[in-house]
């Protein structure tokens, strides 16, 4: 459905996206995960044709987003981090305006708008001015405009930012529902957001793709070196001598020395091996009693931190932010006269 090849975007000396390549298959929900400043929004803006790449290509359903923008964009519904809403229009006026811009056939518009409002649960708000809506409802209106025209691909940039817990759950449920009939790509720096709704996760750091797999696949990939936390009665030197002889053990580290001759150790297992049984029998034979043993596997949070280590904390994509602001119309923008309806 989408193929990104050798994508690079520079802002002066700053490289926001660095030779990025990946494929998005049809009918799945993809999570684009990375710390602030990693290049997520820049990549999405290039994928939607909003920004030009310094080099590289993006094809949407076989159409190059730069060479055939109109054809490529017909396949895309896009919700930027700041929804492009006309605040002085009512919800229904705005969706009619969007439907006309997207060239939805006139005879289908009212039916499609009603269906989209029902899907996003904003039917009761259709006659209200957008500026009077809560942030959660504004986000729903933004989602509705992305869905209008029923594009094959829906791209959502930080769709739950600034929402309360109830609104977040509602938006997640809506994204799952969209995934039944559309290919969905959502960006986030919130792990729970991505792991809760996505079939596939792509992790980006410093503008580079550092991992791409299902949530389960990522955990399996990164769990090759599991850890054992051990408390044993005896000396560290004696335990280290015994454990380092085992083929299942990669390294042994002293964590703490406690009272009554008990030491706490961290034992790193060799790749793809479970060292628990070998460690148990080896220490028992050496007369080093195990007081406790804890098997530690890597969570998605651990994987994210390991893969994005040393990524910048602050968002350095200043040029991108300035460009994004331009997507939000002025509040004083005059709505088309023919779209006005009695409020």
Short mmCIF file of C-alpha atoms in Angstrom, two decimals:
data_model
loop_
_atom_site.label_atom_id
_atom_site.label_comp_id
_atom_site.label_asym_id
_atom_site.label_seq_id
_atom_site.Cartn_x
_atom_site.Cartn_y
_atom_site.Cartn_z
CA UNK A 1 0.00 0.00 0.00
CA UNK A 2 2.83 2.43 0.91
CA UNK A 3 6.52 2.16 0.05
CA UNK A 4 9.06 4.61 1.46
CA UNK A 5 12.52 4.38 -0.11
CA UNK A 6 15.72 6.13 1.07
CA UNK A 7 13.77 9.08 2.45
CA UNK A 8 15.90 11.99 3.69
CA UNK A 9 14.83 15.43 4.93
CA UNK A 10 17.27 18.14 6.01
CA UNK A 11 16.61 21.48 7.69
CA UNK A 12 19.91 23.28 7.21
CA UNK A 13 22.50 21.17 9.02
CA UNK A 14 19.86 19.20 10.93
CA UNK A 15 18.85 15.83 9.47
CA UNK A 16 15.26 15.16 10.55
CA UNK A 17 14.85 11.98 8.48
CA UNK A 18 17.94 9.94 7.59
CA UNK A 19 17.74 7.50 4.65
CA UNK A 20 14.49 5.94 5.88
CA UNK A 21 12.96 2.93 4.08
CA UNK A 22 9.94 0.78 4.98
CA UNK A 23 6.78 -0.80 3.53
CA UNK A 24 3.21 -0.64 4.80
CA UNK A 25 1.00 -3.59 3.88
CA UNK A 26 -2.72 -3.33 3.27
CA UNK A 27 -5.29 -3.86 6.02
CA UNK A 28 -3.19 -3.40 9.18
CA UNK A 29 -2.78 -0.81 11.92
CA UNK A 30 0.80 0.47 12.04
CA UNK A 31 2.32 2.33 14.97
CA UNK A 32 5.08 4.84 14.26
CA UNK A 33 6.89 5.12 17.57
CA UNK A 34 9.76 7.33 18.66
CA UNK A 35 10.84 10.00 21.13
CA UNK A 36 10.09 13.68 20.55
CA UNK A 37 12.29 15.00 17.76
CA UNK A 38 12.86 11.57 16.20
CA UNK A 39 11.39 12.56 12.81
CA UNK A 40 7.89 11.03 13.00
CA UNK A 41 5.88 14.10 12.00
CA UNK A 42 8.36 15.04 9.27
CA UNK A 43 8.03 11.56 7.76
CA UNK A 44 4.23 11.71 7.90
CA UNK A 45 4.15 15.16 6.31
CA UNK A 46 6.30 13.87 3.45
CA UNK A 47 4.15 10.75 3.08
CA UNK A 48 1.04 12.90 2.70
CA UNK A 49 2.68 15.26 0.20
CA UNK A 50 2.65 18.20 2.58
CA UNK A 51 6.45 18.49 2.67
CA UNK A 52 8.98 17.74 -0.07
CA UNK A 53 11.78 15.32 0.73
CA UNK A 54 15.42 16.30 0.30
CA UNK A 55 15.79 12.96 -1.46
CA UNK A 56 14.04 9.59 -1.67
CA UNK A 57 10.57 8.54 -2.82
CA UNK A 58 7.16 7.73 -1.36
CA UNK A 59 4.61 5.74 -3.37
CA UNK A 60 0.99 5.35 -2.28
CA UNK A 61 -0.76 2.43 -3.96
CA UNK A 62 1.79 2.66 -6.78
CA UNK A 63 1.49 6.45 -7.18
CA UNK A 64 4.51 8.70 -6.44
CA UNK A 65 3.39 11.35 -3.94
CA UNK A 66 5.54 14.03 -5.63
CA UNK A 67 5.10 13.09 -9.30
CA UNK A 68 1.40 12.17 -9.13
CA UNK A 69 0.22 14.04 -6.03
CA UNK A 70 -3.47 14.25 -6.89
CA UNK A 71 -3.81 10.53 -7.60
CA UNK A 72 -1.73 9.55 -4.56
CA UNK A 73 -3.62 11.85 -2.18
CA UNK A 74 -6.95 10.33 -3.20
CA UNK A 75 -5.84 7.26 -1.26
CA UNK A 76 -5.01 9.19 1.94
CA UNK A 77 -6.96 10.64 4.83
CA UNK A 78 -4.72 12.71 7.12
CA UNK A 79 -5.15 14.03 10.65
CA UNK A 80 -2.21 16.29 11.62
CA UNK A 81 -1.33 16.80 15.28
CA UNK A 82 -3.17 20.14 15.05
CA UNK A 83 -6.48 19.36 13.26
CA UNK A 84 -7.12 21.77 10.32
CA UNK A 85 -10.50 23.04 11.50
CA UNK A 86 -12.48 26.14 10.52
CA UNK A 87 -13.57 27.23 13.97
CA UNK A 88 -16.39 29.55 12.84
CA UNK A 89 -18.19 26.78 10.92
CA UNK A 90 -20.57 24.26 12.39
CA UNK A 91 -19.49 20.62 12.37
CA UNK A 92 -21.80 19.72 9.50
CA UNK A 93 -20.85 22.78 7.45
CA UNK A 94 -17.20 21.88 7.82
CA UNK A 95 -17.71 18.24 6.81
CA UNK A 96 -19.73 19.35 3.76
CA UNK A 97 -16.87 21.65 2.84
CA UNK A 98 -14.36 18.80 3.21
CA UNK A 99 -16.53 16.44 1.17
CA UNK A 100 -16.66 19.02 -1.64
CA UNK A 101 -12.88 19.51 -1.52
CA UNK A 102 -12.39 15.75 -1.73
CA UNK A 103 -14.78 15.61 -4.71
CA UNK A 104 -17.23 13.24 -3.08
CA UNK A 105 -20.14 12.92 -5.57
CA UNK A 106 -22.92 15.35 -4.62
CA UNK A 107 -25.58 12.63 -4.39
CA UNK A 108 -23.44 10.70 -1.87
CA UNK A 109 -22.34 13.56 0.36
CA UNK A 110 -25.19 13.75 2.86
CA UNK A 111 -25.28 9.96 3.33
CA UNK A 112 -21.52 9.75 3.76
CA UNK A 113 -21.36 12.72 6.15
CA UNK A 114 -24.11 11.18 8.29
CA UNK A 115 -22.27 7.83 8.35
CA UNK A 116 -18.95 9.45 9.28
CA UNK A 117 -20.53 11.54 12.04
CA UNK A 118 -22.15 8.39 13.44
CA UNK A 119 -18.84 6.54 13.28
CA UNK A 120 -17.00 9.29 15.15
CA UNK A 121 -19.94 9.91 17.52
CA UNK A 122 -20.37 13.60 16.69
CA UNK A 123 -23.93 13.44 15.27
CA UNK A 124 -25.31 15.31 18.29
CA UNK A 125 -22.74 18.09 17.72
CA UNK A 126 -23.44 18.64 14.01
CA UNK A 127 -25.09 22.07 14.46
CA UNK A 128 -22.60 23.41 16.99
CA UNK A 129 -19.79 25.79 16.09
CA UNK A 130 -16.45 24.00 16.12
CA UNK A 131 -14.88 26.71 18.31
CA UNK A 132 -17.37 25.82 21.08
CA UNK A 133 -16.44 22.12 21.15
CA UNK A 134 -14.17 20.47 23.70
CA UNK A 135 -10.71 19.31 22.62
CA UNK A 136 -11.94 15.72 22.48
CA UNK A 137 -14.79 16.58 20.11
CA UNK A 138 -12.50 18.75 17.97
CA UNK A 139 -10.24 15.71 17.64
CA UNK A 140 -13.24 13.63 16.55
CA UNK A 141 -14.14 16.24 13.93
CA UNK A 142 -10.55 16.04 12.71
CA UNK A 143 -10.87 12.27 12.45
CA UNK A 144 -14.16 12.65 10.59
CA UNK A 145 -12.55 14.89 7.95
CA UNK A 146 -9.79 12.28 7.49
CA UNK A 147 -12.39 9.54 6.93
CA UNK A 148 -14.56 11.53 4.47
CA UNK A 149 -14.21 10.00 1.02
CA UNK A 150 -13.33 6.63 2.57
CA UNK A 151 -9.60 6.67 1.65
CA UNK A 152 -7.70 3.40 1.72
CA UNK A 153 -5.00 4.80 4.03
CA UNK A 154 -5.65 6.89 7.15
CA UNK A 155 -2.63 8.64 8.71
CA UNK A 156 -2.98 9.99 12.25
CA UNK A 157 -0.29 12.13 13.87
CA UNK A 158 -0.46 11.94 17.68
CA UNK A 159 -4.26 11.37 17.62
CA UNK A 160 -4.75 11.36 21.41
CA UNK A 161 -2.39 14.14 22.46
CA UNK A 162 -3.94 16.35 25.15
CA UNK A 163 -7.03 14.16 25.67
CA UNK A 164 -8.31 12.91 29.02
CA UNK A 165 -8.27 9.13 29.80
CA UNK A 166 -11.91 8.60 28.77
CA UNK A 167 -11.39 10.39 25.46
CA UNK A 168 -8.19 8.39 24.82
CA UNK A 169 -10.06 5.10 25.27
CA UNK A 170 -12.81 6.28 22.91
CA UNK A 171 -10.32 7.34 20.22
CA UNK A 172 -8.48 4.01 20.54
CA UNK A 173 -11.73 2.13 20.03
CA UNK A 174 -12.43 4.24 16.95
CA UNK A 175 -8.95 3.52 15.53
CA UNK A 176 -9.51 -0.23 16.00
CA UNK A 177 -12.82 0.10 14.16
CA UNK A 178 -11.16 2.04 11.32
CA UNK A 179 -8.59 -0.76 11.06
CA UNK A 180 -11.33 -3.15 9.97
CA UNK A 181 -11.71 -1.40 6.60
CA UNK A 182 -8.64 0.82 6.21
CA UNK A 183 -4.87 0.72 6.51
CA UNK A 184 -4.11 2.95 9.50
CA UNK A 185 -0.79 4.56 10.44
CA UNK A 186 -0.58 6.41 13.73
CA UNK A 187 2.41 8.14 15.24
CA UNK A 188 3.03 8.45 18.95
CA UNK A 189 5.75 8.63 21.58
CA UNK A 190 3.45 6.90 24.07
CA UNK A 191 4.15 3.16 24.32
CA UNK A 192 0.76 2.19 25.72
CA UNK A 193 -0.90 4.01 22.84
CA UNK A 194 0.87 1.96 20.19
CA UNK A 195 0.84 -1.42 21.93
CA UNK A 196 -2.90 -1.11 22.67
CA UNK A 197 -4.10 -0.79 19.08
CA UNK A 198 -1.35 -1.65 16.58
CA UNK A 199 -0.66 -4.85 14.66
CA UNK A 200 2.83 -3.69 13.68
CA UNK A 201 5.30 -1.28 15.31
CA UNK A 202 8.01 0.77 13.62
CA UNK A 203 10.45 2.45 16.01
CA UNK A 204 12.34 5.51 14.75
CA UNK A 205 15.27 7.29 16.43
CA UNK A 206 17.52 10.05 15.06
CA UNK A 207 15.49 9.89 11.83
CA UNK A 208 16.39 6.23 11.27
CA UNK A 209 14.21 3.11 11.46
CA UNK A 210 15.71 1.00 14.25
CA UNK A 211 13.06 -1.75 14.49
CA UNK A 212 9.99 -2.97 12.61
CA UNK A 213 7.90 -5.91 13.83
CA UNK A 214 4.74 -6.90 15.67
CA UNK A 215 4.66 -6.08 19.41
CA UNK A 216 5.12 -9.78 20.17
CA UNK A 217 7.88 -10.10 17.58
CA UNK A 218 9.80 -7.18 19.05
CA UNK A 219 9.68 -8.70 22.51
CA UNK A 220 10.79 -12.06 21.15
CA UNK A 221 13.59 -10.41 19.16
CA UNK A 222 14.91 -8.52 22.18
CA UNK A 223 14.44 -11.26 24.78
CA UNK A 224 17.41 -13.32 23.61
CA UNK A 225 19.44 -12.26 26.64
CA UNK A 226 17.09 -12.63 29.59
CA UNK A 227 18.26 -11.89 33.13
CA UNK A 228 18.11 -13.79 36.39
CA UNK A 229 18.13 -11.90 39.66
CA UNK A 230 19.50 -14.24 42.33
CA UNK A 231 19.92 -14.05 46.09
CA UNK A 232 22.31 -16.77 47.30
CA UNK A 233 23.96 -17.63 50.58
CA UNK A 234 27.70 -17.61 49.96
CA UNK A 235 30.41 -15.46 48.45
CA UNK A 236 30.18 -13.70 45.12
CA UNK A 237 33.53 -15.11 44.03
CA UNK A 238 32.40 -18.70 44.64
CA UNK A 239 29.12 -18.17 42.78
CA UNK A 240 30.84 -16.41 39.89
CA UNK A 241 33.34 -19.25 39.49
CA UNK A 242 30.54 -21.83 39.33
CA UNK A 243 28.17 -19.89 37.04
CA UNK A 244 30.67 -18.66 34.47
CA UNK A 245 31.49 -22.29 33.61
CA UNK A 246 27.93 -22.83 32.36
CA UNK A 247 27.30 -22.56 28.60
CA UNK A 248 23.88 -21.07 29.37
CA UNK A 249 25.42 -18.10 31.22
CA UNK A 250 26.93 -15.08 29.48
CA UNK A 251 27.89 -12.90 32.47
CA UNK A 252 27.57 -12.62 36.25
CA UNK A 253 27.40 -9.30 38.10
CA UNK A 254 27.34 -8.47 41.82
CA UNK A 255 24.41 -6.22 42.75
CA UNK A 256 24.58 -6.10 46.56
CA UNK A 257 25.95 -7.81 49.65
CA UNK A 258 23.38 -8.28 52.39
CA UNK A 259 23.57 -9.44 55.97
CA UNK A 260 23.94 -13.10 57.01
CA UNK A 261 26.26 -13.81 54.08
CA UNK A 262 23.62 -13.32 51.36
CA UNK A 263 24.65 -11.74 48.03
CA UNK A 264 22.44 -10.50 45.21
CA UNK A 265 23.58 -11.32 41.66
CA UNK A 266 22.49 -10.49 38.16
CA UNK A 267 23.00 -13.39 35.76
CA UNK A 268 22.75 -12.67 32.04
CA UNK A 269 21.81 -15.74 30.06
CA UNK A 270 23.40 -16.61 26.73
CA UNK A 271 21.37 -15.77 23.64
CA UNK A 272 18.16 -17.78 23.20
CA UNK A 273 18.88 -19.91 26.27
CA UNK A 274 16.96 -20.31 29.53
CA UNK A 275 19.62 -20.61 32.24
CA UNK A 276 17.34 -21.23 35.23
CA UNK A 277 17.60 -25.00 35.45
CA UNK A 278 21.37 -25.10 34.85
CA UNK A 279 21.94 -22.35 37.43
CA UNK A 280 19.80 -24.14 40.01
CA UNK A 281 21.63 -27.47 39.74
CA UNK A 282 25.10 -25.90 39.54
CA UNK A 283 24.62 -23.81 42.70
CA UNK A 284 23.01 -26.73 44.54
CA UNK A 285 25.98 -28.96 43.70
CA UNK A 286 28.37 -26.24 44.90
CA UNK A 287 26.45 -25.98 48.21
CA UNK A 288 25.45 -22.37 47.52
CA UNK A 289 21.76 -22.17 48.56
CA UNK A 290 19.43 -20.06 46.42
CA UNK A 291 17.33 -17.81 48.63
CA UNK A 292 15.37 -16.31 45.70
CA UNK A 293 15.38 -16.39 41.91
CA UNK A 294 13.55 -13.94 39.62
CA UNK A 295 13.38 -14.33 35.83
CA UNK A 296 13.36 -10.91 34.14
CA UNK A 297 12.30 -10.44 30.51
CA UNK A 298 12.30 -7.18 28.58
CA UNK A 299 9.06 -5.24 28.32
CA UNK A 300 8.13 -3.08 25.34
CA UNK A 301 9.27 -0.09 27.42
CA UNK A 302 12.71 -1.66 27.90
CA UNK A 303 12.97 -2.38 24.18
CA UNK A 304 11.98 1.19 23.30
CA UNK A 305 14.54 2.70 25.68
CA UNK A 306 17.29 0.38 24.44
CA UNK A 307 16.62 1.07 20.77
CA UNK A 308 16.24 4.85 21.16
CA UNK A 309 19.09 5.34 23.63
CA UNK A 310 20.70 8.77 23.39
CA UNK A 311 17.82 10.08 21.26
CA UNK A 312 17.32 13.86 21.82
CA UNK A 313 14.78 14.77 24.47
CA UNK A 314 13.68 18.03 22.92
CA UNK A 315 11.93 18.39 19.60
CA UNK A 316 14.47 19.92 17.23
CA UNK A 317 12.19 19.91 14.20
CA UNK A 318 11.58 23.64 14.47
CA UNK A 319 11.12 24.14 10.77
CA UNK A 320 8.56 21.35 10.69
CA UNK A 321 6.62 22.82 13.61
CA UNK A 322 6.47 26.18 11.90
CA UNK A 323 5.19 24.53 8.75
CA UNK A 324 2.59 22.51 10.65
CA UNK A 325 1.18 25.68 12.15
CA UNK A 326 0.35 26.82 8.65
CA UNK A 327 -2.11 23.93 8.29
CA UNK A 328 -4.47 25.50 10.84
CA UNK A 329 -6.72 28.11 9.21
CA UNK A 330 -7.14 31.48 10.86
CA UNK A 331 -10.19 31.71 13.10
CA UNK A 332 -11.37 34.64 11.04
CA UNK A 333 -11.31 32.61 7.80
CA UNK A 334 -14.52 33.27 5.90
CA UNK A 335 -16.55 30.06 5.40
CA UNK A 336 -18.08 29.60 1.93
CA UNK A 337 -21.52 31.24 1.75
CA UNK A 338 -23.14 28.24 0.12
CA UNK A 339 -22.12 26.04 3.05
CA UNK A 340 -23.82 28.24 5.68
CA UNK A 341 -26.88 26.78 7.34
CA UNK A 342 -29.24 28.09 9.98
CA UNK A 343 -27.76 27.65 13.40
#
